[in-house]
Coordinates of C-alpha atoms in Angstrom, one line a residue:
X3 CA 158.0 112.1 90.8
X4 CA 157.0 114.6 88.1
X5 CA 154.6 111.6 86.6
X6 CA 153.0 111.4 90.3
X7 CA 152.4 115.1 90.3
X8 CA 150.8 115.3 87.3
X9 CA 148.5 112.6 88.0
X10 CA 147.7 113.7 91.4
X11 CA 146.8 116.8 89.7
X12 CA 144.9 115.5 86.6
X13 CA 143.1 113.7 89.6
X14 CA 141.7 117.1 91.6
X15 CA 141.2 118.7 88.9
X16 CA 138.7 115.9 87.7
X17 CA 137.4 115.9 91.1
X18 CA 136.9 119.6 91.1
X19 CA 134.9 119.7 87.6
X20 CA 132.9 116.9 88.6
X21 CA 132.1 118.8 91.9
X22 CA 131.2 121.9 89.5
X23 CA 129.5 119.9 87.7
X24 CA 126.9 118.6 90.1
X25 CA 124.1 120.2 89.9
X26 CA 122.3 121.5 93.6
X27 CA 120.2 119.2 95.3
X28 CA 116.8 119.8 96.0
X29 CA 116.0 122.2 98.8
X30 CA 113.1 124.1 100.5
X31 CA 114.1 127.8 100.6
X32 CA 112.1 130.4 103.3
X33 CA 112.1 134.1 102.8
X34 CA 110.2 136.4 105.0
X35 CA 107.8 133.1 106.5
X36 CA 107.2 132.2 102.3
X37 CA 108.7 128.7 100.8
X38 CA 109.7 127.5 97.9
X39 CA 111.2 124.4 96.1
X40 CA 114.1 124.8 94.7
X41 CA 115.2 122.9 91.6
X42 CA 118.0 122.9 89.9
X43 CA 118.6 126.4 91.7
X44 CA 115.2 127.9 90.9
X45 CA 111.8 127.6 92.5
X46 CA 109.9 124.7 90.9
X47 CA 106.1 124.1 91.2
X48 CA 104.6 120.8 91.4
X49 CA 102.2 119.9 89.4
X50 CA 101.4 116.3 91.2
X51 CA 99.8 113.2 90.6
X52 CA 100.4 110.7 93.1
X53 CA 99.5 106.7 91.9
X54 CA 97.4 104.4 93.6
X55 CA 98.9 102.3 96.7
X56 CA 99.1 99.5 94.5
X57 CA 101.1 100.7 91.5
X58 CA 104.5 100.7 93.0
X59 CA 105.4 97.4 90.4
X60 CA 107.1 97.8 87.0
X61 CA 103.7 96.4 85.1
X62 CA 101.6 98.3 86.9
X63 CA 103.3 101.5 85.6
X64 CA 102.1 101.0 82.1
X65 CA 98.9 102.7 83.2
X66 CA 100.3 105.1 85.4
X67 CA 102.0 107.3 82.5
X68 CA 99.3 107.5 80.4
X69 CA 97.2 109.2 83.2
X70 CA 100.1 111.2 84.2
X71 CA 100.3 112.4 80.7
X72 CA 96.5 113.1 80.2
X73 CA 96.4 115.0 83.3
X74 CA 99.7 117.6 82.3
X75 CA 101.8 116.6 85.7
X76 CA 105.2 117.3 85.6
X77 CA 105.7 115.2 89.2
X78 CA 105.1 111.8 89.9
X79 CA 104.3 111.1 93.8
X80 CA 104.9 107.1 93.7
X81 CA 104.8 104.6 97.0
X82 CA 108.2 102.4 97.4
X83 CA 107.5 99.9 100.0
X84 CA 109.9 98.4 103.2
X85 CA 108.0 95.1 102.0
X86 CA 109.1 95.5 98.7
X87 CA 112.5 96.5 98.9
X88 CA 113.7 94.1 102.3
X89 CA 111.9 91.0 101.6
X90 CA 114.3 89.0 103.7
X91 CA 116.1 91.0 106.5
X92 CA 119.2 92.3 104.8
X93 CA 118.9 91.7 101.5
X94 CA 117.7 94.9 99.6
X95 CA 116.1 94.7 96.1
X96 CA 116.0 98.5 94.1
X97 CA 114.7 96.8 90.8
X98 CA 111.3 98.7 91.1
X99 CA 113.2 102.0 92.3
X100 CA 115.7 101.3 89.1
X101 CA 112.6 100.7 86.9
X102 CA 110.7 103.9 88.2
X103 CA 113.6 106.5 87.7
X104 CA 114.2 105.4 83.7
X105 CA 110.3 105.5 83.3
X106 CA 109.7 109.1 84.5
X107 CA 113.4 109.9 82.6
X108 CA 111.5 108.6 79.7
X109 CA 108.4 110.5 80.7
X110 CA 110.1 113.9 81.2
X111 CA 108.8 113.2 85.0
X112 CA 110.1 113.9 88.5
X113 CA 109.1 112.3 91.2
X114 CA 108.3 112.0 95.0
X115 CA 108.7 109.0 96.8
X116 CA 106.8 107.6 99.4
X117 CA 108.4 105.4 102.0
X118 CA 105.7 102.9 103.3
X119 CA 107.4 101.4 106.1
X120 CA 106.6 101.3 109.8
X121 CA 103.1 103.4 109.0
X122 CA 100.9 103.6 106.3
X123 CA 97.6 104.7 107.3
X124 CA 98.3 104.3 110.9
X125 CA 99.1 100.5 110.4
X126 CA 102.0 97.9 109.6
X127 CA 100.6 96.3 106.7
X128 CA 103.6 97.7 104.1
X129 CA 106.6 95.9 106.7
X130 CA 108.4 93.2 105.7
X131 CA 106.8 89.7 106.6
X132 CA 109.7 88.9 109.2
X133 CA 108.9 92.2 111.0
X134 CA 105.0 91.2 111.0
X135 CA 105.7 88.0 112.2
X136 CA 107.6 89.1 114.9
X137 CA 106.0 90.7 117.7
X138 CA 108.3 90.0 120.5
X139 CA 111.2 92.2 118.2
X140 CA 108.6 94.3 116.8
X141 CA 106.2 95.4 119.3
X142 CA 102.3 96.8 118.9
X143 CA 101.3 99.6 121.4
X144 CA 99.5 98.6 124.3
X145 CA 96.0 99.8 125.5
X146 CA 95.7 101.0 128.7
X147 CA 94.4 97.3 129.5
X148 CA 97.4 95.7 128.0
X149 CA 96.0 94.7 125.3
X150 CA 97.9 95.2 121.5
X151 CA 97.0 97.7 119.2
X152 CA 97.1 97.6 115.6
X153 CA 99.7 100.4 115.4
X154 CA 103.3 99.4 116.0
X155 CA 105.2 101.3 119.2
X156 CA 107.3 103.9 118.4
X157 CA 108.8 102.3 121.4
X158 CA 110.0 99.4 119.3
X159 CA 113.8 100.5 119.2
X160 CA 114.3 97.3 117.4
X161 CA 111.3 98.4 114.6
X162 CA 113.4 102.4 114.3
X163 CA 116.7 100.5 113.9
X164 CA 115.6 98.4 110.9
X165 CA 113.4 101.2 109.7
X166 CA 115.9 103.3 109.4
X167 CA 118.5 101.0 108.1
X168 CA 115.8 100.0 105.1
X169 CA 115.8 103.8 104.5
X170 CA 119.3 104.1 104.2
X171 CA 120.1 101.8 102.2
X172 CA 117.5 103.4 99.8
X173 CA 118.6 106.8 100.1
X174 CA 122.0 105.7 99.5
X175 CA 120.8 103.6 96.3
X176 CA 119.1 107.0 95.4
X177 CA 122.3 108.7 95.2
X178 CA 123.9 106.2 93.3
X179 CA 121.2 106.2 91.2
X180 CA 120.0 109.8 90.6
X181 CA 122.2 112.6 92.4
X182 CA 123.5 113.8 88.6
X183 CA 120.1 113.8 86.9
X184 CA 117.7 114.8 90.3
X185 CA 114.6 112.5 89.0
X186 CA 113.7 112.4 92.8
X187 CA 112.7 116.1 94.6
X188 CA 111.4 115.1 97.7
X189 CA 110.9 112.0 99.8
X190 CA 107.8 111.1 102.4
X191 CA 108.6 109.4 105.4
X192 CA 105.5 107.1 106.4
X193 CA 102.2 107.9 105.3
X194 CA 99.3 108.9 107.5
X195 CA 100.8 108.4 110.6
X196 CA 98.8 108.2 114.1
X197 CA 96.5 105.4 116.2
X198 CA 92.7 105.6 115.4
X199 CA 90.9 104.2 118.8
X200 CA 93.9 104.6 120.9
X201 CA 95.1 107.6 122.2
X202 CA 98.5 107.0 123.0
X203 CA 100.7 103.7 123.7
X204 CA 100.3 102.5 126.9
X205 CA 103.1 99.9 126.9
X206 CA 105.9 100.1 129.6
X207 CA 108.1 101.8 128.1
X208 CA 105.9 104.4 126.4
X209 CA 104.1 104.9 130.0
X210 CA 107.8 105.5 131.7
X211 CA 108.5 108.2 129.1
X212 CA 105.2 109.8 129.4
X213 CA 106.2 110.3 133.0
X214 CA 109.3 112.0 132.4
X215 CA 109.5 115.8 131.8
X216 CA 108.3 116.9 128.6
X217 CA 111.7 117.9 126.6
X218 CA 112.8 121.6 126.3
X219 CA 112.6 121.8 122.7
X220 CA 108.8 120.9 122.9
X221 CA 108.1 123.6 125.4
X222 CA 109.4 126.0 123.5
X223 CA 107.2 125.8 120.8
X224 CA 104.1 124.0 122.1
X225 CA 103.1 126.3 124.7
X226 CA 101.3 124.5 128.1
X227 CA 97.6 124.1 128.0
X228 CA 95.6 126.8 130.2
X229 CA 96.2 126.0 133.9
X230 CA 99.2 123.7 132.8
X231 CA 102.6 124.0 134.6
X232 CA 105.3 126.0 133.1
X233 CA 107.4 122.8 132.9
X234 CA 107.8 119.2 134.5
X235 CA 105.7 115.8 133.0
X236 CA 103.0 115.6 130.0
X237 CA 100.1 115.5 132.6
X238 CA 101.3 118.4 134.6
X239 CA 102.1 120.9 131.5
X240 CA 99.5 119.6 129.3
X241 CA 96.9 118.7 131.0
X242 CA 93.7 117.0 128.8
X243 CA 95.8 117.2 125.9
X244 CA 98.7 115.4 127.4
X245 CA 97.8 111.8 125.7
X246 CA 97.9 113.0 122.4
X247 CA 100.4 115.6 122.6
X248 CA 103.2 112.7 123.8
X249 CA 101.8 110.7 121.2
X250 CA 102.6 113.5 118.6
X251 CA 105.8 113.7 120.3
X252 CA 107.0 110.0 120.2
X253 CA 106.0 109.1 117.2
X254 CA 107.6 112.5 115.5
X255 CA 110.6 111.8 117.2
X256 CA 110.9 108.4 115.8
X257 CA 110.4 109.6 112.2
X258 CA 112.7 112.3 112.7
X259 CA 115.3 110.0 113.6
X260 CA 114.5 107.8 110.2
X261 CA 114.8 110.8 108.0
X262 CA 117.7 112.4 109.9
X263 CA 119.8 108.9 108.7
X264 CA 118.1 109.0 105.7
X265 CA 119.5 112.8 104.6
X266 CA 122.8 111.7 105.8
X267 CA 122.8 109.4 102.9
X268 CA 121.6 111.8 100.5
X269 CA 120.3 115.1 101.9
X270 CA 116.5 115.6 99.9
X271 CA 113.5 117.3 101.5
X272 CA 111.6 115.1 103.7
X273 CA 107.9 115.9 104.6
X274 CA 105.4 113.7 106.5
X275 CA 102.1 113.9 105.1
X276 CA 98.6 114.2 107.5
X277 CA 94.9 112.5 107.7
X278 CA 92.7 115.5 108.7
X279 CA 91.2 116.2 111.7
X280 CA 88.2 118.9 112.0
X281 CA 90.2 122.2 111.4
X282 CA 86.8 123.5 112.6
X283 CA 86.8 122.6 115.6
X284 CA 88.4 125.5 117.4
X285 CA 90.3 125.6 119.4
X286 CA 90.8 121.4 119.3
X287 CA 89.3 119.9 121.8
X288 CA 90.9 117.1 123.7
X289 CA 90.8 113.7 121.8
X290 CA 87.4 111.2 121.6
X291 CA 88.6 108.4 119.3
X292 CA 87.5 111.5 116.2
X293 CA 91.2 111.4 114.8
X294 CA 94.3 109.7 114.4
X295 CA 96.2 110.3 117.7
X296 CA 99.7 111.7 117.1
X297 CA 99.5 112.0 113.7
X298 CA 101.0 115.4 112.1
X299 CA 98.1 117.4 112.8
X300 CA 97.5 121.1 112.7
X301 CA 97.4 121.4 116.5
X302 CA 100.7 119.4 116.7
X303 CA 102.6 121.1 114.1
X304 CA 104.6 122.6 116.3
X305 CA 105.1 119.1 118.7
X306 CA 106.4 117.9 114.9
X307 CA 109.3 120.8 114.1
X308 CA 110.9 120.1 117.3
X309 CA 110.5 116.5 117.7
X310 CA 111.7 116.0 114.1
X311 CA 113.8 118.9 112.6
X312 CA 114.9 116.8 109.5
X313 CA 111.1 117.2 108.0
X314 CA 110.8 120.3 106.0
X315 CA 107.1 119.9 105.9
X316 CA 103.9 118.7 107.2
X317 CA 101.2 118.3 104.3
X318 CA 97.8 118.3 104.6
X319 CA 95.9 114.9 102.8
X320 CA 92.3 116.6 101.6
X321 CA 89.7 114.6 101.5
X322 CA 86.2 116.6 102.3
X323 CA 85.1 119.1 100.0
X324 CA 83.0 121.0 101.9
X325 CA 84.7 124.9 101.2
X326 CA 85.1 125.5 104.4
X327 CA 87.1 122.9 105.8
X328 CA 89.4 123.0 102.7
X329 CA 90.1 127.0 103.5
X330 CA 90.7 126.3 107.2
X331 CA 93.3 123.5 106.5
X332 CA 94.9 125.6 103.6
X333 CA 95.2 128.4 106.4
X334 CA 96.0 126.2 109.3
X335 CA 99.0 124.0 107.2
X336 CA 100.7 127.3 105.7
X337 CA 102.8 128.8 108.7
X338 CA 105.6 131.4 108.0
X339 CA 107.5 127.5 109.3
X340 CA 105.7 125.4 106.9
X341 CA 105.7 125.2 103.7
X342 CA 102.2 124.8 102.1
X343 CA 102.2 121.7 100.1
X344 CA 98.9 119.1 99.4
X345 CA 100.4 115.5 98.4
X346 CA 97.0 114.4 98.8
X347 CA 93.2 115.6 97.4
X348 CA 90.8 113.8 96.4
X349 CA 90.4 113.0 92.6
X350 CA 86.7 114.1 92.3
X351 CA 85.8 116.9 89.6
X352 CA 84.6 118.5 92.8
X353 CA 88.2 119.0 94.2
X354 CA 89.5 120.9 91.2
X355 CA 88.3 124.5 92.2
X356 CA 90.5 124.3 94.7
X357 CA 93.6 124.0 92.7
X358 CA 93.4 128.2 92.1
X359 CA 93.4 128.7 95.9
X360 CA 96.0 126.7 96.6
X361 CA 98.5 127.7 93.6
X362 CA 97.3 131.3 94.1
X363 CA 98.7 131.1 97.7
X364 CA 101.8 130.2 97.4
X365 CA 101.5 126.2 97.9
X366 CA 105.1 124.7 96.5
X367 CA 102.7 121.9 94.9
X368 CA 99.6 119.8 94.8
X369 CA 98.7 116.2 94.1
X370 CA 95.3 114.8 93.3
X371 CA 95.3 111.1 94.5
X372 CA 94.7 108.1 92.2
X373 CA 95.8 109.3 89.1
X374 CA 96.7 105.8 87.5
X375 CA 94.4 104.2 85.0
X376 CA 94.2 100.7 87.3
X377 CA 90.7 99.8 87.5
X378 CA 90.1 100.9 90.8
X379 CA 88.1 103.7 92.4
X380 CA 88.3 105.3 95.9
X381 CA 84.6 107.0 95.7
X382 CA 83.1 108.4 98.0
X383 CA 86.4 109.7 98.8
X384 CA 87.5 110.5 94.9
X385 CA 86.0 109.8 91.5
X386 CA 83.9 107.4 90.5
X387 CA 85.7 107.4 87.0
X388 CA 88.9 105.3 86.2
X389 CA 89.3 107.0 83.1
X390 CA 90.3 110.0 81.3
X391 CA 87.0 111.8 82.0
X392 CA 89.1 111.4 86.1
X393 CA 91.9 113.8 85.0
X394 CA 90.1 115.8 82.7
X395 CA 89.5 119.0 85.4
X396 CA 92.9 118.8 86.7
X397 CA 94.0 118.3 83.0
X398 CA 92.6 121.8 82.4
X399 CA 94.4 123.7 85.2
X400 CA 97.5 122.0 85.1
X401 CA 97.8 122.7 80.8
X402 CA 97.8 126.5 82.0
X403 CA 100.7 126.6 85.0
X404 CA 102.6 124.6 83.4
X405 CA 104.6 126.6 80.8
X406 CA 105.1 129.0 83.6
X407 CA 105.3 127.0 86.5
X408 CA 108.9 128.3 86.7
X409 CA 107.9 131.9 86.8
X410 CA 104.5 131.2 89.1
X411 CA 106.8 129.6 91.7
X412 CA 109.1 132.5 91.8
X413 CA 106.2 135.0 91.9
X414 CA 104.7 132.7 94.9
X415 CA 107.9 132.9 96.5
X416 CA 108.4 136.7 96.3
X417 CA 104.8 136.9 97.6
X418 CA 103.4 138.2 94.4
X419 CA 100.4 135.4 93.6
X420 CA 96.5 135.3 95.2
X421 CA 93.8 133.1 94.7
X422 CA 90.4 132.3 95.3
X423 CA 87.9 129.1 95.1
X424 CA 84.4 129.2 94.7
X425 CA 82.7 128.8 98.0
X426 CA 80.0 126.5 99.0
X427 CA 77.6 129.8 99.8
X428 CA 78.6 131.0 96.2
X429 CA 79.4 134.8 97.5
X430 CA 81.8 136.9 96.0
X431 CA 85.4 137.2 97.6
X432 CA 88.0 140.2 97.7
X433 CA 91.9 139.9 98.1
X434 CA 94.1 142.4 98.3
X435 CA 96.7 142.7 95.9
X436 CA 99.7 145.1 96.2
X437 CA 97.2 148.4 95.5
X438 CA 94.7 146.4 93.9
X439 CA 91.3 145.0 94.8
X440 CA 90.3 141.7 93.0
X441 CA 86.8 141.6 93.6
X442 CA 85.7 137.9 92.2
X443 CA 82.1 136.7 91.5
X444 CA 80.6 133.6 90.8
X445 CA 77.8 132.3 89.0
X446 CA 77.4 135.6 86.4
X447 CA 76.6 135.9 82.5
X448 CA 79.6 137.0 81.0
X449 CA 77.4 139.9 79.7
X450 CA 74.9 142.2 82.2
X451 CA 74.2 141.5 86.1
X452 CA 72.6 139.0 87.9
X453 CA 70.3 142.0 89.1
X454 CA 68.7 142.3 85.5
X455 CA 65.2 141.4 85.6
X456 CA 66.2 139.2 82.4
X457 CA 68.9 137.5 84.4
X458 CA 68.1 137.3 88.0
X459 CA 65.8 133.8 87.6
X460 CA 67.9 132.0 85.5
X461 CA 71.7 130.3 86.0
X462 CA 74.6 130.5 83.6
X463 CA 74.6 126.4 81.8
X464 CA 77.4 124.5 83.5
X465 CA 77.0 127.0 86.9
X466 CA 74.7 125.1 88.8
X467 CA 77.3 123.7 91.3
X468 CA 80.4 125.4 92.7
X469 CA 83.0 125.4 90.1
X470 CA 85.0 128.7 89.7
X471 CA 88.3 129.9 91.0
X472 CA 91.3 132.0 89.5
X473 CA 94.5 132.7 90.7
X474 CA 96.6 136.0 90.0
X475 CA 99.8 137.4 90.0
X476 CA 101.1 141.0 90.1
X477 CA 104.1 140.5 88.0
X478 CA 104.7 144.6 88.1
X479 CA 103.2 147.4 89.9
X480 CA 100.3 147.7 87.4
X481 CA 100.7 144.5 85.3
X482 CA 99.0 140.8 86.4
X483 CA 98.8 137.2 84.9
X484 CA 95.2 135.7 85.6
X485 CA 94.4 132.1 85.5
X486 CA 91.0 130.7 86.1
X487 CA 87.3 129.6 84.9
X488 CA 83.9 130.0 85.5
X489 CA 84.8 133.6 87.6
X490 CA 84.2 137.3 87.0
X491 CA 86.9 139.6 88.3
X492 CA 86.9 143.3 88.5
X493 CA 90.6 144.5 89.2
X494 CA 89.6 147.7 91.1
X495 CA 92.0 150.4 92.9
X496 CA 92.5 150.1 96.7
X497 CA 90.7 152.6 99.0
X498 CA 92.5 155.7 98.8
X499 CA 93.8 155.0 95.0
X500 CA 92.8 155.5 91.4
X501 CA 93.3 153.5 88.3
X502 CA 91.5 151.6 85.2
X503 CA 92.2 148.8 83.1
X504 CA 94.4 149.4 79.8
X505 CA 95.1 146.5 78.5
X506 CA 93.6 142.6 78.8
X507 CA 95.2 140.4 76.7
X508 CA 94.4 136.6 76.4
X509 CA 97.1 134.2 75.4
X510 CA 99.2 131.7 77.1
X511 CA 103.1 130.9 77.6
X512 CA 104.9 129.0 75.1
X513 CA 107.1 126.1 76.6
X514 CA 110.3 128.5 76.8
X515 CA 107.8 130.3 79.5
X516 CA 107.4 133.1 76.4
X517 CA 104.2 134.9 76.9
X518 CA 101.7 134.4 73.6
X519 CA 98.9 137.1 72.6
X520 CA 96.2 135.5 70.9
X521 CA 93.7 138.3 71.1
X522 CA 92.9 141.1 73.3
X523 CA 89.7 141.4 74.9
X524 CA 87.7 145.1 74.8
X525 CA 83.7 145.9 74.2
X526 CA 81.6 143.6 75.8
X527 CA 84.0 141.4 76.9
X528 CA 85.3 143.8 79.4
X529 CA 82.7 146.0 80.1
X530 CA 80.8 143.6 83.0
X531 CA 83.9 142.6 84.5
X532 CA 86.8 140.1 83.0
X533 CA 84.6 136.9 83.1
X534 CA 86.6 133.6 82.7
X535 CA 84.1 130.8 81.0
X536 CA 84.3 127.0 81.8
X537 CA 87.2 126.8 80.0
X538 CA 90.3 127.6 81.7
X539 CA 91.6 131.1 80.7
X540 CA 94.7 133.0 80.9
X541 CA 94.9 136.6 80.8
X542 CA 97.9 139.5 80.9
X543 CA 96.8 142.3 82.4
X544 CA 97.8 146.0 81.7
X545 CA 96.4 148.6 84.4
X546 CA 96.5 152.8 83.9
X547 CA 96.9 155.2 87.1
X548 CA 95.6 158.7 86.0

């Protein structure tokens, strides 16, 4: 009896250290409508690449790392496919996933999964043969007409059931796998989700739902179109919107109900991820064929929290350059209820200016797309290089954050970090921080003004297209970390304040996250401003009140 006591308690108290021992999964924190990642108990900031479609296959990895490792990422956003892993029904192969988690060990990687199953870019083509094959198990959506769409239903209860049973089987795989070493932060559930040409599924069940009353937790966050009833069907509450709104809703609801089975097996962040349509177009108008119909977009962000409360995010997939858009859907995708994160921008030099504004506001992470070294090239929409010369301007930005990504994602988090992206018009931009002004200019000689009659004709070399950004970070009252190229910043008092600049140190953080003074900048290099050159810069910051 003694024996059995003893070995019972050997037994819980084994139990007990290994539950100790365990470290905390993967979580997204908010704090006062700010988010954060948190890894291994701390906020963690992505530094992303995400791989072509194509190079979710154990030899096609071989020239995925060496891109990953030119361009400085420290995650990995990598497809696994519902083809790939169910080739017949109900036999699962993890070979890749098993593969893919000792490679980015190796690497010193994390990653992101994406799960290409029902949806990838709106269509089918990542299921399983047998679900393609079968269209009577496996329906399309129906035009009004009758005829089948491209997209499948998320009316096909038989298509959620062995979606979801796919994903569970991989989520429970991933725990086997990788709950003790956390390779994996986050999972995305489909990818690009939506119709293009159809507004909403016509079929009979999807046209006997759309006549029911639009659920309570939808009204209360998606208030009724102007004129629209208080409650009762889509029509009636909705109005011209109605189509794409129960669009939004069915098909959210149906990845909700994937990721809510998928976090039961092992609870990681889910997000879905979005193809754009016009954040300038304001307020939306009613769809005309211009966008991907119930896809997670900014206008149904809300439809998507209460259709699908297991998704932590909804991410914005940038793809147009112009400054303008890219501001709007930076402002539109960062609610005080979503998290801002960008799985997707293009790969273009073009693209990397944008990396300040997006750090600087407090995004949890950002991927350019098609950072592999497979000879392919998604021009116009990314670069038209498939080599190093591809990475090199995210290279340069992300060799900065990256000793202190730590502390930059808890100064995000605490609301402590700005930052600004050279616009398309080239004017100067002013954000407040704590009771400081940065005032940030573009296009200057590091020495003089642009007003000079020596300087006023000519353009800095390497200036003559938009280019300059910086991000900052008060990390005390008077003190501040700034990041950034091709930018002059004046660090100026608030109205009503006083102050001057003490101290500007430039340096960089060792990889203990140790701050490194490798000179300190005074004469000429301060008196017309702090001006960053082409060449990413990192400066520490000491200010004076009289």
């Amino acid at each position: 009896m003694k024996t059995a006591k003893r070995l019972f308690a050997a037994a819980l108290l084994a139990g007990l250290c290994s539950a100790q021992a365990a470290p905390p999964l993967p979580r997204i924190v908010e704090k006062d409508g700010r988010h954060a990642l948190m890894v291994d108990g701390r906020p963690f900031l992505m530094l992303g690449a995400q791989v072509h479609n194509s190079s979710n296959y154990p030899a096609a990895l071989k020239k995925v790392w060496p891109a990953v490792r030119d361009a400085g990422a420290n995650t990995v956003l990598v497809p696994v496919a519902w083809e790939q892993v169910e080739p017949s029904e109900g036999r699962f192969d993890f070979s890749f996933v098993d593969t893919l988690l000792a490679e980015a060990r190796r690497e010193g990687r994390r990653l992101v999964l994406l799960w290409f199953a029902t949806w990838k870019n709106t269509s089918a083509q990542y299921t399983p043969a047998w679900v393609k094959l079968d269209k009577q198990r496996f329906p399309a959506m129906r035009e009004r007409e009758g005829k089948e769409s491209y997209c499948l239903s998320p009316f096909g209860e038989q298509t959620l059931q062995a979606d979801k049973k796919a994903f569970v089987a991989l989520m429970a795989h991933l725990k086997k796998a990788d709950a003790q070493k956390q390779t994996v932060l986050m999972v995305q559930v489909e990818n690009e989700v939506g119709c293009y040409g159809l507004v909403r599924d016509f079929g009979g069940k999807a046209q006997a739902a759309f006549e029911q009353a639009v659920p309570a937790e939808v009204l209360a966050r998606q208030k009724p179109s102007p004129g629209g009833a208080a409650s009762g069907h889509w029509r009636q509450v909705y109005g011209d919107y109605a189509d794409e709104y129960f669009q939004a809703w069915a098909i959210a609801r149906y990845i909700g109900e994937v990721a809510k089975a998928g976090r039961a097996a092992y609870d990681l962040p889910m997000y879905v991820n979005n193809a754009l349509r016009n954040p300038l177009d304001q307020p939306p108008k009613p769809w005309k064929g211009d966008f991907a119909s119930g896809g997670p977009t900014h206008d149904v962000i809300a439809i998507y929290k209460a259709a699908a409360p297991a998704l932590d995010i909804v991410g914005p997939d940038i793809y147009s350059p112009e400054s303008e858009q890219v501001e709007a859907n930076l402002r539109l995708f960062q609610r005080p209820d979503n998290a801002l994160w960008v799985p997707e921008i293009g790969n273009a030099a073009v693209y990397a200016r944008y990396f300040w504004a997006i750090l600087g506001r407090g995004a949890i992470g950002v991927a350019p797309f098609g950072i592999d070294y497979a000879d392919y090239s998604n021009y116009p929409l990314g670069s038209m290089q498939t080599d190093k010369r591809m990475v090199e301007p995210f290279a340069r930005v992300f060799e900065l954050f990256a000793p202190m990504q730590r502390q930059w994602a808890q100064w995000a988090f605490e609301g402590r970090t700005r930052g600004v992206a050279e616009g398309d018009d080239r004017k100067p931009q002013t954000v407040q921080i704590g009771d400081w002004q940065a005032k940030v200019s573009f296009g200057e000689w590091q020495f003089g003004e642009r007003s000079w009659p020596q300087l006023k004709d000519k353009q800095p070399p390497g200036t003559e297209q938009p280019g300059g950004g910086l991000a900052i970070a008060q990390v005390a009252p008077d003190e501040f970390i700034v990041v950034g190229q091709q930018a002059r910043l004046r660090l100026e008092p608030a109205a009503g304040k006083s102050g001057f600049l003490l101290r500007a140190e430039e340096g960089r953080f060792d990889a203990q996250g140790r701050w490194q003074m490798e000179r300190v900048w005074n004469g000429d290099q301060v008196d017309w401003g702090l001006n960053l050159p082409a060449r990413p810069t990192l400066l520490k910051l000491k200010m004076a009140r009289p």
